[in-house]
Short mmCIF file of N, CA and C in Angstrom, two decimals:
data_model
loop_
_atom_site.label_atom_id
_atom_site.label_comp_id
_atom_site.label_asym_id
_atom_site.label_seq_id
_atom_site.Cartn_x
_atom_site.Cartn_y
_atom_site.Cartn_z
N MET F 1351 0.82 -1.20 -0.01
CA MET F 1351 -0.01 0.02 0.00
C MET F 1351 0.85 1.25 0.00
N ALA F 1352 1.84 1.32 0.92
CA ALA F 1352 2.71 2.50 1.00
C ALA F 1352 3.52 2.69 -0.24
N LYS F 1353 3.97 1.57 -0.84
CA LYS F 1353 4.75 1.69 -2.07
C LYS F 1353 3.91 2.25 -3.20
N LYS F 1354 2.63 1.92 -3.22
CA LYS F 1354 1.78 2.46 -4.27
C LYS F 1354 1.59 3.97 -4.13
N VAL F 1355 1.46 4.43 -2.89
CA VAL F 1355 1.32 5.86 -2.65
C VAL F 1355 2.59 6.60 -3.11
N LEU F 1356 3.76 6.04 -2.77
CA LEU F 1356 5.01 6.69 -3.19
C LEU F 1356 5.16 6.64 -4.69
N ALA F 1357 4.73 5.56 -5.34
CA ALA F 1357 4.75 5.47 -6.78
C ALA F 1357 3.81 6.50 -7.42
N ASP F 1358 2.67 6.72 -6.78
CA ASP F 1358 1.71 7.72 -7.26
C ASP F 1358 2.31 9.13 -7.17
N ILE F 1359 3.03 9.40 -6.07
CA ILE F 1359 3.69 10.73 -5.90
C ILE F 1359 4.72 10.89 -7.02
N LYS F 1360 5.54 9.88 -7.28
CA LYS F 1360 6.52 9.95 -8.34
C LYS F 1360 5.86 10.20 -9.69
N GLN F 1361 4.79 9.47 -9.94
CA GLN F 1361 4.09 9.63 -11.21
C GLN F 1361 3.54 11.07 -11.37
N ASP F 1362 3.01 11.61 -10.28
CA ASP F 1362 2.51 12.98 -10.30
C ASP F 1362 3.64 13.98 -10.58
N LEU F 1363 4.78 13.78 -9.96
CA LEU F 1363 5.90 14.70 -10.14
C LEU F 1363 6.54 14.57 -11.51
N ASP F 1364 6.42 13.41 -12.14
CA ASP F 1364 6.96 13.23 -13.49
C ASP F 1364 6.40 14.25 -14.46
N GLY F 1365 5.16 14.67 -14.27
CA GLY F 1365 4.57 15.67 -15.13
C GLY F 1365 5.11 17.07 -14.96
N TYR F 1366 5.87 17.30 -13.91
CA TYR F 1366 6.41 18.63 -13.64
C TYR F 1366 7.92 18.72 -13.93
N VAL F 1367 8.52 17.67 -14.47
CA VAL F 1367 9.95 17.72 -14.82
C VAL F 1367 10.20 18.84 -15.80
N GLY F 1368 11.20 19.67 -15.51
CA GLY F 1368 11.54 20.83 -16.34
C GLY F 1368 10.79 22.09 -15.97
N LYS F 1369 9.87 22.02 -15.05
CA LYS F 1369 9.08 23.19 -14.62
C LYS F 1369 9.74 23.91 -13.44
N ARG F 1370 9.42 25.18 -13.31
CA ARG F 1370 9.96 26.01 -12.21
C ARG F 1370 9.12 25.70 -10.95
N ILE F 1371 9.80 25.34 -9.87
CA ILE F 1371 9.18 24.88 -8.66
C ILE F 1371 9.66 25.75 -7.48
N ARG F 1372 8.76 26.06 -6.56
CA ARG F 1372 9.12 26.71 -5.31
C ARG F 1372 9.01 25.60 -4.26
N LEU F 1373 10.09 25.41 -3.51
CA LEU F 1373 10.04 24.37 -2.46
C LEU F 1373 10.19 24.99 -1.09
N LYS F 1374 9.49 24.42 -0.16
CA LYS F 1374 9.56 24.81 1.24
C LYS F 1374 9.84 23.54 2.03
N ALA F 1375 11.01 23.51 2.65
CA ALA F 1375 11.44 22.30 3.34
C ALA F 1375 11.67 22.56 4.82
N ASN F 1376 11.09 21.70 5.64
CA ASN F 1376 11.27 21.78 7.09
C ASN F 1376 12.52 20.97 7.43
N ARG F 1377 13.57 21.67 7.88
CA ARG F 1377 14.82 21.01 8.20
C ARG F 1377 14.96 20.73 9.70
N GLY F 1378 13.89 20.90 10.45
CA GLY F 1378 13.92 20.59 11.89
C GLY F 1378 14.40 21.78 12.72
N ARG F 1379 14.06 21.70 14.00
CA ARG F 1379 14.45 22.76 14.96
C ARG F 1379 14.11 24.16 14.45
N ARG F 1380 12.91 24.31 13.98
CA ARG F 1380 12.36 25.58 13.50
C ARG F 1380 13.15 26.19 12.35
N LYS F 1381 13.86 25.34 11.60
CA LYS F 1381 14.60 25.81 10.43
C LYS F 1381 13.84 25.40 9.18
N VAL F 1382 13.33 26.37 8.47
CA VAL F 1382 12.59 26.12 7.26
C VAL F 1382 13.30 26.85 6.12
N ILE F 1383 13.59 26.15 5.05
CA ILE F 1383 14.21 26.81 3.89
C ILE F 1383 13.19 26.90 2.76
N GLU F 1384 13.25 28.02 2.04
CA GLU F 1384 12.41 28.23 0.87
C GLU F 1384 13.34 28.57 -0.28
N ARG F 1385 13.21 27.83 -1.36
CA ARG F 1385 14.06 28.05 -2.54
C ARG F 1385 13.23 27.87 -3.82
N VAL F 1386 13.76 28.39 -4.91
CA VAL F 1386 13.14 28.27 -6.23
C VAL F 1386 14.14 27.55 -7.13
N GLY F 1387 13.63 26.64 -7.94
CA GLY F 1387 14.50 25.91 -8.85
C GLY F 1387 13.67 25.16 -9.90
N ILE F 1388 14.36 24.36 -10.68
CA ILE F 1388 13.76 23.57 -11.72
C ILE F 1388 13.75 22.11 -11.29
N LEU F 1389 12.61 21.46 -11.40
CA LEU F 1389 12.52 20.03 -11.14
C LEU F 1389 13.29 19.34 -12.26
N GLU F 1390 14.49 18.88 -11.94
CA GLU F 1390 15.41 18.40 -12.95
C GLU F 1390 15.15 16.94 -13.36
N GLN F 1391 14.92 16.07 -12.38
CA GLN F 1391 14.79 14.65 -12.68
C GLN F 1391 14.09 13.95 -11.56
N THR F 1392 13.33 12.90 -11.91
CA THR F 1392 12.76 12.01 -10.91
C THR F 1392 13.39 10.65 -11.08
N TYR F 1393 13.74 10.03 -9.96
CA TYR F 1393 14.35 8.72 -9.93
C TYR F 1393 13.42 7.82 -9.13
N PRO F 1394 13.68 6.49 -9.08
CA PRO F 1394 12.78 5.61 -8.38
C PRO F 1394 12.52 5.96 -6.90
N ASN F 1395 13.52 6.51 -6.19
CA ASN F 1395 13.34 6.80 -4.78
C ASN F 1395 13.48 8.29 -4.40
N ILE F 1396 14.04 9.10 -5.27
CA ILE F 1396 14.22 10.52 -5.00
C ILE F 1396 13.91 11.37 -6.21
N PHE F 1397 13.80 12.67 -5.98
CA PHE F 1397 13.69 13.65 -7.07
C PHE F 1397 14.71 14.73 -6.80
N VAL F 1398 15.18 15.38 -7.90
CA VAL F 1398 16.25 16.37 -7.82
C VAL F 1398 15.76 17.70 -8.32
N ILE F 1399 16.05 18.76 -7.58
CA ILE F 1399 15.71 20.12 -7.96
C ILE F 1399 17.00 20.90 -8.10
N LYS F 1400 17.18 21.54 -9.25
CA LYS F 1400 18.36 22.40 -9.49
C LYS F 1400 17.97 23.81 -9.14
N LEU F 1401 18.60 24.34 -8.10
CA LEU F 1401 18.30 25.68 -7.60
C LEU F 1401 18.80 26.73 -8.56
N ASP F 1402 18.06 27.84 -8.66
CA ASP F 1402 18.49 28.89 -9.58
C ASP F 1402 18.51 30.30 -8.93
N GLU F 1403 18.61 30.34 -7.63
CA GLU F 1403 18.74 31.62 -6.95
C GLU F 1403 20.21 32.00 -7.01
N LYS F 1404 20.49 33.30 -6.92
CA LYS F 1404 21.87 33.81 -7.09
C LYS F 1404 22.83 33.21 -6.07
N LYS F 1405 22.40 33.07 -4.82
CA LYS F 1405 23.33 32.60 -3.79
C LYS F 1405 23.62 31.11 -3.88
N CYS F 1406 22.81 30.35 -4.61
CA CYS F 1406 23.04 28.92 -4.71
C CYS F 1406 22.81 28.44 -6.15
N LEU F 1407 23.25 29.25 -7.11
CA LEU F 1407 23.07 28.97 -8.50
C LEU F 1407 23.71 27.64 -8.91
N GLY F 1408 22.96 26.78 -9.55
CA GLY F 1408 23.47 25.52 -10.02
C GLY F 1408 23.53 24.41 -8.99
N ARG F 1409 23.28 24.70 -7.75
CA ARG F 1409 23.32 23.70 -6.69
C ARG F 1409 22.08 22.82 -6.83
N ARG F 1410 22.26 21.55 -6.55
CA ARG F 1410 21.15 20.60 -6.64
C ARG F 1410 20.81 20.06 -5.26
N VAL F 1411 19.52 19.90 -5.00
CA VAL F 1411 19.06 19.30 -3.75
C VAL F 1411 18.14 18.15 -4.13
N SER F 1412 18.16 17.12 -3.29
CA SER F 1412 17.33 15.96 -3.57
C SER F 1412 16.47 15.65 -2.33
N PHE F 1413 15.32 15.13 -2.60
CA PHE F 1413 14.36 14.74 -1.54
C PHE F 1413 13.75 13.41 -1.91
N SER F 1414 13.26 12.71 -0.93
CA SER F 1414 12.55 11.44 -1.21
C SER F 1414 11.06 11.74 -1.33
N TYR F 1415 10.36 10.81 -1.91
CA TYR F 1415 8.92 10.96 -2.08
C TYR F 1415 8.22 10.88 -0.75
N SER F 1416 8.82 10.20 0.23
CA SER F 1416 8.25 10.15 1.55
C SER F 1416 8.30 11.52 2.22
N ASP F 1417 9.26 12.38 1.86
CA ASP F 1417 9.28 13.75 2.37
C ASP F 1417 8.04 14.51 1.91
N VAL F 1418 7.62 14.27 0.72
CA VAL F 1418 6.37 14.92 0.20
C VAL F 1418 5.16 14.34 0.92
N LEU F 1419 5.16 13.03 1.11
CA LEU F 1419 4.04 12.33 1.77
C LEU F 1419 3.85 12.83 3.20
N THR F 1420 4.96 13.03 3.94
CA THR F 1420 4.88 13.46 5.34
C THR F 1420 4.85 14.99 5.48
N GLU F 1421 4.81 15.69 4.31
CA GLU F 1421 4.76 17.13 4.24
C GLU F 1421 5.99 17.81 4.89
N THR F 1422 7.11 17.11 4.88
CA THR F 1422 8.39 17.72 5.28
C THR F 1422 8.81 18.69 4.17
N VAL F 1423 8.42 18.38 2.95
CA VAL F 1423 8.69 19.21 1.79
C VAL F 1423 7.35 19.57 1.14
N GLU F 1424 7.14 20.86 0.89
CA GLU F 1424 5.98 21.30 0.15
C GLU F 1424 6.43 21.90 -1.18
N LEU F 1425 5.77 21.55 -2.24
CA LEU F 1425 6.14 22.00 -3.58
C LEU F 1425 5.02 22.82 -4.17
N SER F 1426 5.40 23.91 -4.85
CA SER F 1426 4.47 24.77 -5.55
C SER F 1426 4.99 25.05 -6.95
N LEU F 1427 4.11 25.04 -7.91
CA LEU F 1427 4.46 25.37 -9.28
C LEU F 1427 4.48 26.90 -9.43
N CYS F 1428 5.60 27.45 -9.88
CA CYS F 1428 5.72 28.89 -10.06
C CYS F 1428 5.05 29.27 -11.40
N ARG F 1429 4.06 30.18 -11.30
CA ARG F 1429 3.38 30.65 -12.47
C ARG F 1429 3.34 32.16 -12.43
N GLU F 1430 3.08 32.77 -13.56
CA GLU F 1430 3.01 34.23 -13.63
C GLU F 1430 1.85 34.78 -12.82
N ASP F 1431 0.77 34.05 -12.77
CA ASP F 1431 -0.42 34.52 -12.06
C ASP F 1431 -0.45 34.02 -10.61
N GLY F 1432 0.70 33.60 -10.09
CA GLY F 1432 0.77 33.13 -8.71
C GLY F 1432 1.13 31.67 -8.64
N ASP F 1433 1.65 31.27 -7.48
CA ASP F 1433 2.06 29.90 -7.28
C ASP F 1433 0.87 28.99 -7.06
N LYS F 1434 0.98 27.75 -7.55
CA LYS F 1434 -0.07 26.74 -7.36
C LYS F 1434 0.57 25.57 -6.62
N LYS F 1435 -0.02 25.25 -5.46
CA LYS F 1435 0.53 24.15 -4.65
C LYS F 1435 0.36 22.84 -5.41
N ILE F 1436 1.40 22.04 -5.40
CA ILE F 1436 1.35 20.73 -6.04
C ILE F 1436 0.93 19.70 -4.99
N VAL F 1437 -0.21 19.07 -5.23
CA VAL F 1437 -0.72 18.06 -4.31
C VAL F 1437 -0.45 16.71 -4.98
N CYS F 1438 0.32 15.87 -4.31
CA CYS F 1438 0.75 14.62 -4.89
C CYS F 1438 0.15 13.43 -4.15
N GLY F 1439 -0.08 12.38 -4.89
CA GLY F 1439 -0.48 11.10 -4.30
C GLY F 1439 -1.94 10.99 -3.91
N GLU F 1440 -2.72 11.99 -4.21
CA GLU F 1440 -4.15 11.93 -3.86
C GLU F 1440 -4.93 11.54 -5.09
N ARG F 1441 -5.80 10.58 -4.93
CA ARG F 1441 -6.63 10.09 -6.05
C ARG F 1441 -8.07 10.22 -5.69
#
C-alpha cells in the first residue's frame, strides 16, 4: 500500500519535470528553507531540484517521495499569475 502511494507521488511529479518549482522544506528545529528551482529529474526513490537563486546557482538538492508524503517538503508550481501548490499522491 505504502509503495503504491510513493509510486503515485513519483508519477505525479513526473509531469512537472523541467518546470519551475518553489520548495519549502522543514529542516527541523524551527529551520525552514524556501528556494526556487527547476525540477530536474525524478528517480525511483528521490527527485532532484536544481536551484536557480543567485546565492546557490546551479546547486542541486534531492528529496525522497516520503518527504512529500509526510509534508516535510511542500512543492508549488511557479506561475506568472501566482504559485499553485502541487498536491501529490491523492486520487
